[in-house]
Amino acid sequence: MRAEGHLSSEASAKSNPSAGAASRPSVFANLSFTVILIANSLSNIGIAMFDTSMSWLMTSLNPDPMMVSAVQVATMLPMFLLTLPAGVLADIFDARRLLIGAQVFVAAVSIVFALLVTFKLASPWALLATTFVLGAGGALGAPAWLLITPMLVPKEDLDNAIAINNTSFNVSRAIGPAIAGFIIAAVSLDLPFWVYCAGNLAVVAALLWWRAPRRQREALPTERLISALATGLRYARYNRDIDSTLMRAVAFFLFASAYWALLPLIARTQLHNGPETYGVLLAMLGVGSIVGSFLLTWLKQRLGPDGLAALATLGTIAALALFAAARDPFTAGGASLLAGASWIIMLTTLFVSAQVALPEWVRGRGLAVYLTAYFGAMTAGSAIWGKIASLEGISTTLYIAAAGALIGFLATARRKLQTGAVLDLSPAMHWTRPVFARRIDDNEGPILVSIDYQMAPENRPAFLAAIQEIGNERRRDGAYAWNAFEDTRDLGRVVEIFLIQSLLELKHLRARVTQADRLAEQNAHQYLSERPVIHFLLAPKRSRETRKKGKGMLFTAAPVETPAE
């Protein structure tokens, strides 16, 4: 899978569970959407042809299972390493410019490699290096692609636009590999690489032509890159919905990656066929994903997200077993159909689960965390299955992967998906603006926030249970340390303490609180007998002499009290 196209259409399609719904003609009345769609469709066909050709080229250069699966590793590893920083960039900078830069880079590298193939200069290590570099370019653009579709169409047409993107990607994945397989067999190996170059140039031209709507200017200064990265990781760490989605994703993709990594060898060594058969197997995966997309809404209404995940996992286990047993193209083709349908159902379910758990301010970074887990599992899985296949054979490896997928499903089945769909993640903006005795610069800190809560002693256990959710909220939104303390002399008093890096981070924290967070606070506050009181304590600035002596770390005890709503 060439990563950038795989995500530009497929991942954006997964943000809507009704992706198989029929589209309205009004969507195509939007010229920007239509132009980007056509360019992406051409690019996706080129990407599907490129993927097929790269894997088949490696079987010609070096058929060792480790080297063949290394193509998948080289594709996924840069996505694993770079997607999260790219998500930060997508949240901070202009998505269109980021995409143009990434696509120009990918187009340039693809042209250089096409020349190497044309002049018979490609080697196994040049192939792997090119795949890695192209994956890096795709990683830089992947999160930005997820943010593009809502800019192309009005909100009321977004469902239809996502459905069309999904159909376009799956059709491209169905026809591209078959075309590549027959071109390799009948014409030459280098032609699919030039088609891929043309698709990349089409996307660059479309992005240069398109003018994105202006983003609303933030009231607060832009976050710094490192701080924004840490914030995204912290948000995912303390969001239970994202946490469950990540665990389910790793448990599935780690084992499902086996047939992606070994499919060229299934066609070549297990079925004893040529590139046209490999292209047909990849095409059947695409056809299966189309069928899965159209069945998705009907199945979700009857099974729910967790039932969908179970069905997709069982389908993948059956597909892995069929691949292991296949000795003819018909059995392998049936396995590909089943694998493609199961793949799209699971990807959709997991992606929606991640998206509905994220507020707007952290969506790029949050989705990048999910994609990092996805690519990490695919990278590790491809390397593992390639190594096992070189030692134990292809069939045995696929049976082991099927057993592992079943164990992974049973181990994570209690982690529920799409639970964030019922939450209101719009900004609450209900905190009272803090008032300080002197002017404080945005970069001053750290700031210790202390909140006094008073309640009847009998309400203390219920309040302590409820405040744990508030603690997760504080840490998600910017606090790097949090705890709640009981007063040993007053059983009705609890003090919440958390640390913020700077005044700017405090402002960001206040802006990040959602309506769902506010409900959690109200749930805890129902046990109180008095309104809570907030104290802000600022660490004093240290002079150079004080820093040398290691002093000056105490907080000033001059807080200003502000009531909290």
XYZ file of C-alpha atoms in Angstrom:
565
model
C 0.000 0.000 0.000
C 1.419 3.369 -0.974
C 0.548 5.214 2.186
C -0.329 8.722 1.055
C -3.123 7.699 -1.327
C -4.259 4.967 1.004
C -5.001 7.591 3.622
C -6.095 10.502 1.478
C -9.264 8.733 0.390
C -9.693 5.743 2.628
C -9.111 7.352 5.985
C -11.283 10.346 5.228
C -13.988 7.963 4.072
C -13.944 6.188 7.375
C -15.040 9.216 9.320
C -18.617 8.390 8.292
C -20.194 5.012 8.894
C -22.730 5.527 6.137
C -20.102 5.707 3.462
C -22.035 3.464 1.157
C -24.979 5.796 0.877
C -26.009 7.155 -2.494
C -24.699 10.586 -3.325
C -26.662 13.634 -4.385
C -25.795 15.459 -7.618
C -25.333 18.677 -5.614
C -21.971 17.460 -4.372
C -20.566 17.515 -7.907
C -21.828 21.063 -8.373
C -18.925 22.074 -6.137
C -16.072 22.573 -8.592
C -13.291 22.330 -5.994
C -14.530 18.983 -4.735
C -14.914 17.622 -8.276
C -11.412 18.666 -9.368
C -9.764 17.248 -6.234
C -11.826 14.048 -6.584
C -10.750 13.490 -10.204
C -7.090 14.133 -9.383
C -7.240 11.838 -6.349
C -8.943 9.097 -8.351
C -6.190 9.179 -10.964
C -3.595 9.213 -8.193
C -5.217 6.282 -6.391
C -5.146 4.171 -9.555
C -1.467 5.035 -9.968
C -0.793 4.196 -6.309
C -2.507 0.807 -6.636
C -0.423 0.083 -9.743
C 2.733 1.272 -7.975
C 2.108 -0.978 -4.953
C 1.578 -3.991 -7.174
C 4.678 -3.263 -9.217
C 6.936 -2.598 -6.224
C 6.068 -5.863 -4.496
C 6.375 -7.839 -7.727
C 9.671 -6.156 -8.560
C 11.053 -7.301 -5.220
C 10.027 -10.903 -5.912
C 12.034 -10.616 -9.125
C 15.072 -9.001 -7.486
C 15.073 -11.065 -4.279
C 12.238 -13.540 -3.521
C 13.268 -14.126 0.108
C 10.161 -13.661 2.344
C 12.044 -11.258 4.584
C 12.881 -8.988 1.648
C 9.375 -9.159 0.171
C 7.749 -8.320 3.515
C 10.378 -5.579 3.963
C 8.587 -3.628 1.210
C 5.578 -3.397 3.519
C 7.848 -2.488 6.443
C 9.532 0.272 4.427
C 6.090 1.620 3.487
C 4.687 1.654 7.005
C 7.730 2.549 9.135
C 7.966 6.223 8.077
C 4.222 6.569 8.571
C 4.685 5.225 12.095
C 7.581 7.584 12.816
C 6.320 10.787 11.178
C 2.509 10.776 11.224
C 2.245 12.206 14.744
C 4.525 15.220 14.058
C 2.620 15.675 10.790
C -0.634 15.743 12.764
C 0.762 18.557 14.882
C 1.696 20.478 11.740
C -1.806 19.926 10.317
C -3.359 21.411 13.470
C -1.023 24.418 13.470
C -0.317 25.294 9.834
C -2.251 25.582 6.580
C -3.252 22.079 5.425
C -3.201 22.976 1.714
C 0.380 24.269 1.761
C 1.488 21.265 3.785
C -0.096 18.951 1.217
C 1.443 20.766 -1.738
C 4.914 20.468 -0.229
C 4.448 16.775 0.558
C 3.027 15.950 -2.884
C 5.785 17.817 -4.756
C 8.348 15.828 -2.776
C 6.589 12.529 -3.530
C 6.288 13.374 -7.240
C 9.999 14.185 -7.497
C 11.082 10.950 -5.790
C 8.672 8.860 -7.872
C 10.108 10.270 -11.121
C 13.675 9.466 -10.039
C 12.747 5.874 -9.210
C 10.791 5.418 -12.443
C 13.965 6.387 -14.291
C 15.950 3.804 -12.314
C 13.477 1.068 -13.237
C 13.368 2.138 -16.878
C 17.155 1.962 -17.211
C 17.384 -1.338 -15.227
C 19.291 0.288 -12.364
C 16.906 -0.652 -9.552
C 18.237 -2.888 -6.787
C 16.507 -4.395 -3.719
C 17.992 -1.768 -1.415
C 17.189 1.081 -3.803
C 13.623 -0.201 -3.905
C 13.371 -0.284 -0.109
C 14.986 3.144 0.245
C 12.585 4.641 -2.299
C 9.605 3.049 -0.571
C 10.756 4.483 2.763
C 11.277 7.987 1.362
C 7.896 7.943 -0.385
C 6.319 6.771 2.857
C 7.912 9.725 4.622
C 6.364 12.100 2.103
C 3.023 10.387 2.518
C 3.270 10.639 6.302
C 3.728 14.409 6.144
C 0.526 14.779 4.153
C -1.635 12.039 5.683
C -3.221 13.971 8.600
C -3.733 17.033 6.395
C -5.730 14.923 3.911
C -8.106 14.051 6.751
C -8.846 17.750 7.242
C -9.329 18.615 3.559
C -12.763 17.156 2.725
C -14.736 19.402 5.145
C -13.128 22.393 3.387
C -14.295 21.269 -0.053
C -18.052 20.969 0.479
C -20.761 22.544 2.657
C -21.482 20.753 5.910
C -24.801 19.384 4.638
C -22.994 17.638 1.746
C -20.155 16.198 3.817
C -21.694 12.722 4.165
C -22.107 12.433 0.400
C -18.586 13.709 -0.264
C -17.105 11.133 2.102
C -19.170 8.359 0.482
C -17.914 9.368 -2.974
C -14.299 9.494 -1.753
C -14.720 6.013 -0.316
C -16.172 4.625 -3.540
C -13.441 6.276 -5.597
C -10.676 4.769 -3.487
C -12.147 1.275 -3.462
C -12.797 1.272 -7.220
C -9.212 2.433 -7.784
C -7.906 -0.308 -5.541
C -10.027 -2.836 -7.412
C -8.924 -1.940 -10.946
C -5.376 -0.616 -10.369
C -3.685 -3.871 -9.319
C -5.328 -5.843 -12.130
C -4.226 -3.262 -14.714
C -0.695 -3.261 -13.288
C -0.484 -7.050 -13.329
C -1.476 -7.302 -16.969
C 0.765 -4.360 -17.985
C 3.758 -5.980 -16.287
C 3.062 -9.271 -18.052
C 2.190 -7.834 -21.478
C 4.131 -4.548 -21.802
C 6.879 -3.732 -19.291
C 7.567 -3.390 -15.596
C 8.412 0.308 -15.741
C 5.100 1.597 -17.179
C 3.086 1.371 -13.888
C 5.738 3.517 -12.202
C 5.250 6.259 -14.796
C 1.471 6.098 -14.310
C 2.119 6.646 -10.601
C 4.225 9.721 -11.411
C 1.436 11.129 -13.566
C -1.083 10.641 -10.745
C 1.146 12.518 -8.309
C 1.519 15.421 -10.717
C -2.263 15.541 -11.171
C -2.752 15.942 -7.417
C -0.101 18.686 -7.252
C -1.817 20.569 -10.079
C -5.235 20.274 -8.409
C -3.921 21.525 -5.052
C -2.145 24.463 -6.701
C -5.387 25.391 -8.493
C -7.576 25.082 -5.377
C -7.819 27.929 -2.891
C -8.729 26.769 0.604
C -11.111 28.914 2.691
C -9.410 31.096 5.239
C -9.144 29.534 8.669
C -10.673 31.439 11.555
C -7.916 33.262 13.390
C -7.187 31.847 16.814
C -7.738 34.195 19.740
C -4.684 32.685 21.430
C -1.111 32.517 20.084
C -0.212 29.460 18.002
C 1.074 26.519 20.003
C 4.762 25.700 19.767
C 5.583 22.492 17.885
C 7.068 20.492 20.775
C 4.399 21.672 23.200
C 1.656 20.839 20.701
C 3.127 17.375 20.165
C 3.226 16.704 23.913
C -0.330 17.996 24.243
C -1.582 15.598 21.567
C 0.083 12.620 23.206
C -1.199 13.659 26.615
C -4.739 14.026 25.293
C -4.694 10.524 23.809
C -3.183 9.092 27.001
C -5.996 10.391 29.203
C -8.905 9.858 26.800
C -10.474 6.471 27.564
C -12.304 6.339 24.228
C -9.092 6.837 22.250
C -7.237 4.444 24.544
C -9.739 1.655 23.843
C -9.654 2.341 20.108
C -5.853 2.180 20.028
C -5.773 -1.145 21.872
C -8.347 -2.676 19.535
C -6.464 -1.346 16.504
C -3.119 -2.823 17.535
C -4.722 -6.180 18.394
C -6.238 -6.354 14.891
C -3.671 -4.819 12.542
C -0.696 -6.649 14.041
C -2.119 -9.938 12.752
C -4.117 -8.767 9.729
C -0.883 -7.370 8.276
C 0.256 -10.939 7.536
C -1.624 -11.354 4.263
C -0.670 -7.842 3.067
C 3.009 -8.640 3.623
C 2.947 -12.140 2.114
C 0.425 -11.784 -0.722
C 3.105 -11.488 -3.478
C 4.625 -14.773 -2.293
C 1.206 -16.417 -2.040
C 0.738 -15.667 -5.737
C 4.273 -16.533 -6.822
C 5.433 -19.471 -4.699
C 2.251 -20.963 -3.237
C 0.046 -20.674 -6.339
C 2.977 -20.769 -8.827
C 1.502 -17.944 -10.902
C 2.697 -14.646 -12.366
C 2.089 -10.927 -11.817
C -1.359 -11.015 -13.400
C -2.578 -13.370 -10.651
C -1.076 -11.161 -7.964
C -2.810 -8.152 -9.530
C -6.131 -10.019 -9.576
C -5.771 -10.980 -5.897
C -5.165 -7.334 -4.984
C -8.117 -6.355 -7.167
C -10.324 -8.848 -5.331
C -9.270 -7.194 -2.068
C -10.536 -3.926 -3.552
C -13.790 -5.518 -4.703
C -14.269 -6.963 -1.220
C -13.775 -3.532 0.309
C -16.441 -2.100 -2.010
C -18.883 -4.817 -0.958
C -18.019 -4.169 2.690
C -18.628 -0.440 2.237
C -22.114 -1.002 0.832
C -23.005 -3.474 3.589
C -21.623 -1.271 6.337
C -24.724 0.772 7.179
C -27.016 -2.264 7.123
C -24.659 -4.274 9.330
C -24.102 -1.441 11.805
C -27.826 -0.966 12.337
C -28.072 -4.612 13.359
C -24.750 -5.245 15.098
C -23.500 -1.904 16.418
C -19.816 -0.918 16.343
C -18.602 -3.681 18.641
C -20.539 -6.291 16.685
C -19.008 -4.939 13.467
C -15.524 -5.235 14.947
C -16.218 -8.829 15.990
C -17.556 -9.715 12.542
C -14.572 -8.113 10.798
C -12.105 -9.931 13.050
C -13.753 -13.314 12.476
C -13.818 -12.626 8.728
C -10.102 -11.792 8.787
C -9.319 -14.974 10.731
C -11.214 -17.025 8.138
C -9.443 -15.182 5.298
C -6.007 -15.881 6.798
C -6.874 -19.570 7.074
C -8.095 -19.645 3.463
C -4.907 -17.957 2.262
C -2.882 -20.560 4.159
C -4.817 -23.434 2.563
C -5.046 -21.932 -0.947
C -3.346 -23.854 -3.741
C -5.420 -22.454 -6.589
C -6.401 -18.903 -7.652
C -10.100 -19.440 -6.902
C -9.567 -20.209 -3.219
C -7.097 -17.344 -2.898
C -9.531 -15.024 -4.692
C -12.298 -15.951 -2.257
C -9.927 -15.258 0.636
C -9.114 -11.861 -0.886
C -12.805 -10.963 -1.190
C -13.429 -11.873 2.438
C -10.268 -10.124 3.626
C -11.126 -6.910 1.739
C -14.668 -6.739 3.143
C -13.441 -7.434 6.681
C -10.621 -4.901 6.324
C -12.851 -2.008 5.284
C -15.422 -2.782 7.996
C -12.796 -2.858 10.745
C -10.948 0.217 9.470
C -14.184 2.173 9.278
C -15.322 1.147 12.733
C -11.997 2.011 14.346
C -11.555 5.293 12.498
C -15.024 6.516 13.425
C -14.334 5.499 17.024
C -11.216 7.687 17.031
C -12.825 10.631 15.253
C -15.952 10.916 17.435
C -13.794 10.994 20.571
C -11.830 14.081 19.491
C -12.749 17.765 19.808
C -11.841 20.054 16.944
C -8.752 21.615 18.534
C -6.857 18.324 18.777
C -8.396 16.327 15.912
C -5.326 16.383 13.657
C -3.039 15.216 16.457
C -5.529 12.707 17.832
C -6.072 11.085 14.450
C -2.304 11.097 13.942
C -1.926 9.113 17.187
C -4.425 6.593 15.836
C -2.609 6.421 12.495
C 0.701 6.000 14.318
C -0.708 2.979 16.156
C -2.060 1.625 12.869
C 1.211 2.021 11.000
C 3.221 0.800 13.969
C 1.191 -2.415 14.131
C 1.430 -2.881 10.353
C 5.184 -2.239 10.378
C 5.900 -4.610 13.251
C 3.522 -7.226 11.876
C 5.047 -7.187 8.396
C 8.548 -7.642 9.814
C 7.425 -10.414 12.166
C 5.480 -12.378 9.541
C 8.252 -12.050 6.985
C 10.741 -13.496 9.461
C 8.446 -16.348 10.509
C 7.664 -17.151 6.856
C 11.367 -17.415 6.041
C 11.740 -19.951 8.872
C 8.455 -21.860 8.883
C 6.907 -21.301 5.455
C 4.012 -19.185 4.227
C 1.098 -21.457 5.168
C 2.256 -22.012 8.737
C 2.812 -18.285 9.178
C -0.720 -17.454 8.041
C -2.230 -20.024 10.398
C -0.213 -18.517 13.283
C -1.478 -15.038 12.349
C -5.075 -16.306 12.343
C -4.643 -17.747 15.848
C -3.037 -14.525 17.030
C -5.932 -12.449 15.659
C -8.393 -14.558 17.660
C -6.346 -14.152 20.856
C -6.020 -10.399 20.288
C -9.780 -10.079 19.810
C -10.601 -12.023 22.973
C -8.062 -10.005 24.990
C -9.498 -6.618 23.949
C -13.211 -7.387 23.440
C -14.186 -5.517 26.632
C -12.802 -2.282 25.202
C -15.906 -0.678 23.686
C -15.792 1.356 20.475
C -17.443 4.637 19.417
C -18.505 5.487 22.976
C -17.516 9.096 22.303
C -20.319 9.485 19.756
C -22.803 10.578 22.438
C -20.527 13.290 23.859
C -20.841 17.011 23.124
C -17.262 18.045 22.361
C -17.988 21.677 21.526
C -16.120 24.289 23.634
C -17.766 25.104 26.971
C -15.807 28.329 27.774
C -17.370 28.386 31.254
C -14.314 29.041 33.393
C -14.190 32.493 34.964
C -11.339 34.572 33.557
C -8.579 34.651 36.192
C -7.567 38.023 37.656
C -3.979 38.542 38.784
C -2.477 41.169 41.071
C 0.222 41.992 38.483
C 0.754 41.595 34.757
C 1.954 38.107 33.838
C 3.538 37.285 30.496
C 2.267 34.307 28.517
C 5.538 32.400 28.876
C 5.746 32.788 32.679
C 5.280 29.665 34.733
C 4.824 27.076 35.898
C 1.462 27.876 37.469
C -0.029 25.804 40.248
C -3.843 25.774 40.282
C -5.460 24.895 43.599
C -9.232 24.385 43.917
C -10.894 24.058 47.336
C -14.031 21.935 47.538
C -16.293 21.816 50.601
C -18.966 19.172 51.113
C -20.808 17.206 53.737
C -18.556 14.402 55.032
C -20.981 11.714 53.875
C -20.645 12.959 50.272
C -16.858 12.682 50.264
C -16.590 9.111 48.780
C -18.926 9.920 45.870
C -17.108 13.192 45.189
C -13.679 11.522 45.218
C -14.913 8.991 42.657
C -16.362 11.740 40.439
C -13.290 13.971 40.589
C -11.119 11.296 38.972
C -12.839 12.042 35.661
C -12.078 15.746 36.192
C -8.448 14.762 36.717
C -8.396 13.048 33.319
C -9.930 16.199 31.838
C -7.245 18.466 33.338
C -4.430 16.230 32.065
C -5.992 15.913 28.614
C -6.295 19.666 28.304
C -2.828 20.726 29.454
C -1.956 19.884 33.076
C 1.286 17.932 33.377
C 0.644 16.916 37.011
C -2.642 16.445 38.870
C -3.948 15.039 42.137
C -6.713 15.453 44.683
C -5.910 15.685 48.415
C -8.123 15.147 51.455
C -7.861 17.463 54.461
C -6.936 15.248 57.419
C -8.587 17.645 59.908
C -11.729 18.410 57.888
C -13.463 15.386 56.345
C -15.616 17.676 54.218
C -12.697 19.421 52.480
C -10.877 18.190 49.361
C -8.219 20.174 47.502
C -7.542 19.611 43.804
C -4.026 20.537 42.629
C -2.662 20.631 39.097
C 0.362 22.184 37.382
C 0.362 24.110 34.093
C 3.580 24.914 32.213
C 2.786 28.583 31.578
C 0.066 31.212 31.504
C -0.411 30.526 27.790
C -1.021 26.849 28.535
C -3.540 27.880 31.198
C -5.389 29.947 28.598
C -5.340 27.007 26.205
C -6.661 24.709 28.937
C -9.622 26.991 29.578
C -10.407 27.112 25.843
C -10.158 23.310 25.449
C -12.784 22.355 28.045
C -15.775 20.793 26.259
C -19.463 20.645 27.142
C -18.952 16.983 28.042
C -16.185 18.031 30.455
C -18.498 20.631 31.946
C -21.125 17.946 32.602
C -18.465 15.874 34.393
C -17.636 18.903 36.562
C -21.320 19.491 37.312
C -21.665 15.847 38.281
C -18.895 16.259 40.846
C -20.163 19.648 42.042
C -23.584 18.260 42.974
C -21.998 16.844 46.122
C -20.661 20.233 47.271
C -22.145 22.426 49.978
C -20.296 25.566 48.795
C -18.999 26.900 45.515
C -15.384 25.867 44.876
C -12.669 28.512 45.105
C -9.695 28.597 42.716
C -6.213 29.818 43.681
C -3.513 30.513 41.081
C 0.090 30.373 42.334
C 2.949 31.419 40.084
C 6.545 30.251 40.392
C 8.702 33.394 40.759
C 11.196 34.355 38.084
C 14.736 33.402 39.013
C 17.727 35.612 38.491
C 20.934 34.212 37.056
C 22.565 34.179 40.498
C 19.611 32.368 42.040
C 19.624 29.744 39.279
C 23.324 29.087 39.898
C 22.641 28.474 43.589
C 19.702 26.200 42.820
C 17.246 28.330 44.786
C 14.061 30.097 43.949
C 11.883 27.018 43.254
C 9.208 27.793 45.851
C 5.843 29.097 44.705
C 4.699 32.528 45.737
C 1.938 32.384 48.319
C 0.007 35.298 46.950
C -2.909 33.739 45.066
C -5.933 35.571 43.808
C -9.171 33.756 44.549
C -11.622 33.302 41.708
C -14.940 31.443 41.960
C -15.446 28.548 39.556
C -18.740 27.912 37.860
